[in-house]
Coordinates of C-alpha atoms in Angstrom, one line a residue:
M1 CA -21.4 20.6 51.1
K2 CA -19.9 17.1 51.3
N3 CA -17.7 16.1 54.2
V4 CA -14.8 13.7 53.9
L5 CA -12.8 12.0 56.7
A6 CA -9.2 11.2 55.8
T7 CA -5.7 10.5 57.3
M8 CA -2.3 11.5 56.4
C9 CA 0.9 10.0 57.7
Y10 CA 4.6 11.0 57.7
I11 CA 6.9 8.1 58.3
D12 CA 9.8 9.6 60.2
N13 CA 13.3 8.0 60.1
G14 CA 14.8 10.8 62.3
D15 CA 16.2 13.1 59.6
E16 CA 13.6 12.6 56.9
F17 CA 9.9 12.1 56.2
L18 CA 8.7 9.5 53.7
M19 CA 6.5 11.5 51.3
L20 CA 4.7 11.0 48.0
L21 CA 5.5 12.9 44.8
R22 CA 2.1 12.8 43.1
N23 CA 2.8 12.1 39.5
K24 CA 0.8 9.1 38.4
K25 CA -2.9 10.0 38.7
K26 CA -4.9 11.7 36.0
N27 CA -6.8 14.9 36.9
D28 CA -5.0 15.0 40.3
I29 CA -5.4 18.2 42.3
H30 CA -2.1 17.3 43.9
E31 CA -0.2 16.7 40.7
G32 CA 3.5 17.6 41.0
M33 CA 3.2 18.2 44.7
I34 CA 5.1 16.3 47.4
I35 CA 2.5 15.3 50.1
S36 CA 1.9 12.8 52.8
V37 CA 0.9 9.2 52.4
G38 CA -2.8 8.6 53.3
G39 CA -6.3 8.7 52.1
K40 CA -10.0 8.5 52.9
I41 CA -11.5 6.6 55.8
E42 CA -13.7 3.8 54.7
D43 CA -17.0 2.7 56.2
G44 CA -16.4 1.2 59.7
E45 CA -12.8 2.1 59.9
S46 CA -11.2 4.1 62.7
P47 CA -8.7 6.7 61.8
E48 CA -6.0 4.3 63.1
D49 CA -7.3 1.5 60.9
C50 CA -7.3 3.8 57.9
V51 CA -3.8 5.2 58.3
I52 CA -2.3 1.7 58.8
R53 CA -4.2 0.4 55.7
E54 CA -3.3 3.5 53.5
V55 CA 0.4 3.4 54.4
K56 CA 0.5 -0.4 53.6
E57 CA -1.4 0.1 50.3
E58 CA 0.8 3.0 49.1
S59 CA 4.2 2.1 50.5
N60 CA 4.1 -1.6 51.5
L61 CA 5.3 -0.6 55.0
N62 CA 3.6 -1.9 58.1
I63 CA 3.6 1.0 60.6
I64 CA 3.6 0.2 64.3
N65 CA 2.0 2.5 66.9
P66 CA 1.2 5.5 64.6
K67 CA 1.0 8.6 66.7
L68 CA -1.9 11.0 66.2
R69 CA -0.4 14.5 66.1
G70 CA -3.3 16.6 65.1
I71 CA -6.5 17.2 63.2
I72 CA -6.8 19.6 60.3
T73 CA -9.9 20.9 58.6
F74 CA -9.8 22.1 55.0
P75 CA -13.2 23.7 54.5
N76 CA -14.5 23.8 50.9
F77 CA -11.1 22.6 49.6
Q78 CA -12.2 21.1 46.4
N79 CA -15.5 20.7 44.7
E80 CA -17.5 22.0 47.7
T81 CA -15.9 19.4 49.9
N82 CA -14.8 19.8 53.5
W83 CA -11.9 17.6 54.4
Y84 CA -11.4 16.5 58.1
T85 CA -7.9 15.0 58.3
Y86 CA -6.2 13.1 61.1
V87 CA -2.5 13.7 61.0
Y88 CA -0.1 10.9 62.1
T89 CA 3.6 10.3 62.3
A90 CA 5.2 6.8 62.5
T91 CA 8.7 6.1 63.6
E92 CA 8.4 2.3 63.8
Y93 CA 7.7 0.2 60.7
T94 CA 8.5 -3.1 59.0
G95 CA 8.7 -4.1 55.4
N96 CA 10.4 -2.6 52.3
I97 CA 9.1 0.4 50.3
T98 CA 7.4 -0.5 47.1
D99 CA 7.8 1.2 43.8
N100 CA 4.3 0.2 42.7
C101 CA 2.4 3.1 44.3
T102 CA -0.4 4.0 41.9
E103 CA -0.5 7.6 43.0
G104 CA 3.1 8.7 42.7
E105 CA 6.8 8.1 43.7
L106 CA 7.7 7.6 47.3
I107 CA 10.7 9.6 48.4
W108 CA 12.5 10.5 51.6
I109 CA 12.5 14.2 52.1
K110 CA 15.0 15.9 54.5
K111 CA 13.4 17.8 57.3
D112 CA 15.8 20.7 56.6
D113 CA 14.5 20.8 53.0
I114 CA 11.0 21.1 54.4
K115 CA 12.0 23.8 56.9
N116 CA 13.7 25.7 54.1
K117 CA 10.8 25.3 51.8
K118 CA 12.8 23.4 49.2
I119 CA 10.0 21.1 48.1
K120 CA 6.9 21.7 46.0
T121 CA 3.9 21.3 48.3
W122 CA 0.8 23.2 49.3
E123 CA 1.8 26.4 51.0
G124 CA -0.2 25.7 54.1
D125 CA 1.6 22.3 54.5
F126 CA 4.8 24.0 55.5
F127 CA 3.1 25.2 58.7
F128 CA 2.0 21.8 60.0
L129 CA 5.0 20.0 58.7
N130 CA 7.2 22.3 60.8
W131 CA 4.9 21.7 63.8
L132 CA 5.6 17.9 63.4
I133 CA 9.4 18.5 62.9
E134 CA 9.4 20.8 66.0
N135 CA 7.4 18.2 68.0
K136 CA 4.7 20.7 68.9
P137 CA 1.8 19.5 71.1
F138 CA -1.3 18.0 69.6
F139 CA -3.0 20.5 67.4
S140 CA -6.4 21.3 65.9
A141 CA -6.1 23.5 62.8
K142 CA -8.1 24.9 60.0
F143 CA -6.5 25.9 56.7
I144 CA -8.4 28.1 54.2
Y145 CA -7.7 27.8 50.5
K146 CA -9.5 29.6 47.7
N147 CA -9.0 28.5 44.0
N148 CA -6.1 26.3 45.3
K149 CA -4.3 29.2 46.9
Y150 CA -3.5 29.4 50.6
I151 CA -5.4 32.2 52.3
N152 CA -4.8 31.7 56.0
H153 CA -5.0 29.3 58.9
E154 CA -5.8 29.1 62.6
V155 CA -4.4 26.6 65.1
K156 CA -4.8 25.6 68.7
F157 CA -2.2 23.5 70.5
Y158 CA -3.2 21.3 73.4

């Protein structure tokens, strides 16, 4: 089993999260889904280094003081890979959003649309997105999927 470390970030303007409609990559497990900006941690990077780099690469925004909100484990999510993901939000940023993202289209999603499940995303994402919206304490969670279908999750808040 392979382990991957990654980050995800939700840029928060108060009423909306900046998210990514994945519609540009071939053979993308996330195709058609609206998910976070983020990606894999590279050799020698801290999670903070990674989230700042990934947001810049995908959105052209420079996030300031990203806040670590939780850690999520996705065991055996795809191709016998365990994903360990650091979840961030950022309310401060500079720059202008690019339309040159190679993975998809960047869009602002209303928090109410997330709460009311009006977006197409992974079923389990609605749980932790609501934790972020509700400003729950730091969390450690594990989400189980089988054949790309949500099975269950467990969470501990600190």
